[in-house]
């Protein structure tokens, strides 16, 4: 199963669910991937799974080794960004082509799902409900105080607010060396001592 998710320049939407166990592998924009290696890993994952399937999450901005981003068309949005889409289709096709090499010559069929905004449409859990409630009330408090130009946030595990400039002063991307296993195309699962609850949310 190949699932394409949002993520133009940063792979959090692929890496965090993978860390939570939603997939066997994930590929992210911050690191170009080798399709041959990915295919080999997924075939092994499928073989090791008694249900006989494996899953890879692919950020829409992920790139094949030595290639560029895949765009669905040449149209641009209000910020001049071309619309991404199609990397999942290409990965699926390449896996079908290469899988027999690692599966005793037998073909493996793939299912490709482009999740896009569907990933935001699931039933909310307690955190999904509590955090926006707190954000909304904190924002109203700031408005009532005449305090503008601020963004509500969670900082060091506590509700806070920061200047808008924090959002635009740099691109927040995954620290590959710290959080991503480039040999196994999955999150690192070590060095969690002292990290915040959701691991990659401390910066």
Short mmCIF file of C-alpha atoms in Angstrom, two decimals:
data_model
loop_
_atom_site.label_atom_id
_atom_site.label_comp_id
_atom_site.label_asym_id
_atom_site.label_seq_id
_atom_site.Cartn_x
_atom_site.Cartn_y
_atom_site.Cartn_z
CA UNK A 1 0.00 0.00 0.00
CA UNK A 2 1.43 3.36 -1.09
CA UNK A 3 -0.10 6.39 0.64
CA UNK A 4 0.77 9.88 -0.58
CA UNK A 5 0.30 12.56 2.08
CA UNK A 6 0.80 16.31 2.33
CA UNK A 7 4.26 17.76 2.83
CA UNK A 8 5.94 19.97 0.22
CA UNK A 9 9.19 20.79 1.99
CA UNK A 10 8.82 19.01 5.34
CA UNK A 11 7.93 15.38 5.99
CA UNK A 12 6.20 15.58 9.35
CA UNK A 13 2.90 14.30 7.91
CA UNK A 14 4.68 11.11 6.85
CA UNK A 15 7.25 10.68 9.61
CA UNK A 16 5.04 11.26 12.67
CA UNK A 17 2.36 8.69 11.63
CA UNK A 18 5.17 6.26 10.76
CA UNK A 19 6.55 6.76 14.26
CA UNK A 20 3.09 5.95 15.62
CA UNK A 21 3.03 2.69 13.66
CA UNK A 22 0.86 3.69 10.70
CA UNK A 23 3.36 2.42 8.13
CA UNK A 24 6.41 0.23 7.70
CA UNK A 25 8.42 2.88 5.83
CA UNK A 26 8.18 6.54 4.92
CA UNK A 27 9.96 8.86 2.51
CA UNK A 28 10.25 12.59 3.13
CA UNK A 29 11.27 15.73 1.18
CA UNK A 30 14.34 16.25 3.34
CA UNK A 31 16.09 13.15 1.99
CA UNK A 32 16.10 11.81 -1.59
CA UNK A 33 15.24 8.12 -1.63
CA UNK A 34 16.56 5.15 -3.58
CA UNK A 35 13.55 3.38 -5.12
CA UNK A 36 15.50 0.12 -5.41
CA UNK A 37 16.25 0.11 -1.69
CA UNK A 38 12.68 1.13 -0.82
CA UNK A 39 11.28 -1.72 -2.92
CA UNK A 40 13.59 -4.24 -1.28
CA UNK A 41 12.52 -3.09 2.20
CA UNK A 42 8.81 -3.15 1.39
CA UNK A 43 8.98 -6.64 -0.10
CA UNK A 44 10.73 -7.84 3.04
CA UNK A 45 8.13 -6.11 5.24
CA UNK A 46 5.37 -7.80 3.24
CA UNK A 47 7.02 -11.19 3.60
CA UNK A 48 7.46 -10.72 7.36
CA UNK A 49 3.82 -9.68 7.85
CA UNK A 50 1.48 -12.64 8.30
CA UNK A 51 -1.27 -10.56 6.65
CA UNK A 52 0.97 -10.31 3.58
CA UNK A 53 1.10 -6.56 3.00
CA UNK A 54 3.32 -3.56 3.72
CA UNK A 55 2.71 0.18 3.84
CA UNK A 56 4.81 3.20 2.85
CA UNK A 57 3.87 6.82 3.53
CA UNK A 58 5.19 9.27 0.93
CA UNK A 59 5.33 13.03 1.35
CA UNK A 60 4.06 14.74 -1.79
CA UNK A 61 7.34 16.66 -1.96
CA UNK A 62 9.55 13.57 -1.69
CA UNK A 63 12.06 13.07 -4.49
CA UNK A 64 13.63 10.08 -6.17
CA UNK A 65 17.40 10.05 -5.85
CA UNK A 66 18.79 12.52 -8.40
CA UNK A 67 15.35 13.79 -9.46
CA UNK A 68 13.09 16.78 -8.79
CA UNK A 69 9.67 17.19 -7.19
CA UNK A 70 6.69 15.75 -9.06
CA UNK A 71 4.00 18.27 -10.04
CA UNK A 72 0.44 17.40 -11.01
CA UNK A 73 0.32 20.36 -13.41
CA UNK A 74 1.98 23.69 -14.11
CA UNK A 75 -0.64 25.86 -12.40
CA UNK A 76 0.54 27.91 -9.43
CA UNK A 77 -1.18 29.06 -6.26
CA UNK A 78 -1.26 32.59 -4.83
CA UNK A 79 2.30 32.14 -3.58
CA UNK A 80 3.69 30.90 -6.89
CA UNK A 81 3.88 27.24 -5.84
CA UNK A 82 3.10 24.61 -8.45
CA UNK A 83 0.60 21.97 -7.34
CA UNK A 84 2.34 18.82 -6.18
CA UNK A 85 0.96 15.34 -6.78
CA UNK A 86 1.83 12.10 -8.50
CA UNK A 87 4.86 10.84 -6.60
CA UNK A 88 2.72 8.05 -5.13
CA UNK A 89 1.65 6.90 -8.60
CA UNK A 90 5.25 6.80 -9.77
CA UNK A 91 6.46 4.93 -6.69
CA UNK A 92 3.66 2.37 -7.09
CA UNK A 93 4.61 1.76 -10.71
CA UNK A 94 8.29 1.38 -9.86
CA UNK A 95 7.57 -1.05 -7.02
CA UNK A 96 5.49 -3.26 -9.33
CA UNK A 97 8.32 -3.21 -11.85
CA UNK A 98 11.11 -3.99 -9.37
CA UNK A 99 9.41 -6.21 -6.77
CA UNK A 100 9.84 -9.58 -8.58
CA UNK A 101 13.61 -9.24 -8.11
CA UNK A 102 13.07 -9.54 -4.34
CA UNK A 103 10.03 -11.84 -4.44
CA UNK A 104 11.34 -14.96 -6.20
CA UNK A 105 10.26 -13.60 -9.57
CA UNK A 106 6.62 -13.15 -8.58
CA UNK A 107 4.75 -9.91 -9.23
CA UNK A 108 3.42 -7.85 -6.35
CA UNK A 109 0.47 -5.58 -7.01
CA UNK A 110 0.14 -2.26 -5.24
CA UNK A 111 -2.70 -0.04 -4.08
CA UNK A 112 -2.02 3.68 -4.26
CA UNK A 113 -4.01 6.19 -2.22
CA UNK A 114 -3.51 9.95 -2.43
CA UNK A 115 -4.77 11.07 0.97
CA UNK A 116 -4.26 14.83 0.64
CA UNK A 117 -6.76 16.61 2.87
CA UNK A 118 -8.49 13.36 3.82
CA UNK A 119 -5.81 12.99 6.49
CA UNK A 120 -7.42 15.91 8.31
CA UNK A 121 -10.94 14.51 8.15
CA UNK A 122 -10.85 11.73 10.72
CA UNK A 123 -12.73 11.65 13.99
CA UNK A 124 -11.01 13.90 16.58
CA UNK A 125 -9.61 12.39 19.74
CA UNK A 126 -9.43 14.17 23.11
CA UNK A 127 -6.27 16.08 22.22
CA UNK A 128 -7.75 17.17 18.87
CA UNK A 129 -10.68 18.67 20.77
CA UNK A 130 -8.96 20.15 23.82
CA UNK A 131 -6.06 21.91 22.09
CA UNK A 132 -8.14 24.01 19.63
CA UNK A 133 -10.54 24.91 22.46
CA UNK A 134 -7.60 26.21 24.48
CA UNK A 135 -6.11 27.97 21.44
CA UNK A 136 -9.40 29.72 20.68
CA UNK A 137 -9.84 30.92 24.24
CA UNK A 138 -6.23 32.08 24.46
CA UNK A 139 -6.62 33.99 21.19
CA UNK A 140 -9.77 35.68 22.51
CA UNK A 141 -7.91 36.63 25.70
CA UNK A 142 -5.18 38.26 23.60
CA UNK A 143 -7.76 40.18 21.55
CA UNK A 144 -9.53 41.41 24.68
CA UNK A 145 -6.17 42.57 26.03
CA UNK A 146 -5.44 44.45 22.80
CA UNK A 147 -2.44 42.22 22.20
CA UNK A 148 -2.02 41.74 18.44
CA UNK A 149 0.58 40.22 16.12
CA UNK A 150 0.76 37.06 18.22
CA UNK A 151 0.26 33.37 17.45
CA UNK A 152 -0.98 30.94 20.09
CA UNK A 153 1.11 27.82 20.50
CA UNK A 154 2.30 25.00 22.70
CA UNK A 155 5.78 25.76 24.00
CA UNK A 156 7.65 23.30 26.19
CA UNK A 157 4.36 21.48 26.70
CA UNK A 158 2.50 24.60 27.90
CA UNK A 159 0.10 27.00 26.20
CA UNK A 160 1.79 30.21 25.18
CA UNK A 161 1.90 32.81 22.42
CA UNK A 162 4.75 34.03 20.23
CA UNK A 163 5.25 36.78 17.60
CA UNK A 164 4.00 35.98 14.08
CA UNK A 165 7.57 36.38 12.86
CA UNK A 166 8.45 33.05 14.47
CA UNK A 167 6.47 31.32 11.72
CA UNK A 168 8.17 33.09 8.82
CA UNK A 169 11.75 33.52 9.97
CA UNK A 170 12.80 30.01 8.92
CA UNK A 171 11.49 26.80 7.36
CA UNK A 172 10.86 24.11 9.94
CA UNK A 173 12.12 20.86 8.50
CA UNK A 174 12.91 17.46 9.93
CA UNK A 175 16.37 17.05 11.40
CA UNK A 176 17.26 14.00 9.32
CA UNK A 177 20.31 12.98 11.33
CA UNK A 178 18.35 13.13 14.56
CA UNK A 179 14.97 11.70 13.60
CA UNK A 180 15.20 9.78 10.29
CA UNK A 181 16.94 6.50 9.52
CA UNK A 182 18.26 7.00 5.97
CA UNK A 183 19.16 3.32 5.59
CA UNK A 184 15.78 1.96 6.67
CA UNK A 185 13.46 4.81 5.57
CA UNK A 186 11.73 5.03 8.90
CA UNK A 187 11.96 7.10 12.10
CA UNK A 188 14.71 6.67 14.63
CA UNK A 189 13.29 5.05 17.74
CA UNK A 190 16.04 5.88 20.21
CA UNK A 191 17.27 8.79 22.34
CA UNK A 192 13.76 9.64 23.60
CA UNK A 193 14.93 10.53 27.11
CA UNK A 194 14.07 14.13 27.89
CA UNK A 195 12.13 14.64 24.64
CA UNK A 196 8.62 16.17 24.64
CA UNK A 197 5.61 13.89 24.40
CA UNK A 198 5.34 14.12 20.62
CA UNK A 199 9.11 13.81 20.08
CA UNK A 200 9.63 16.24 17.16
CA UNK A 201 7.75 19.24 18.57
CA UNK A 202 10.41 20.81 20.77
CA UNK A 203 11.98 23.28 18.31
#
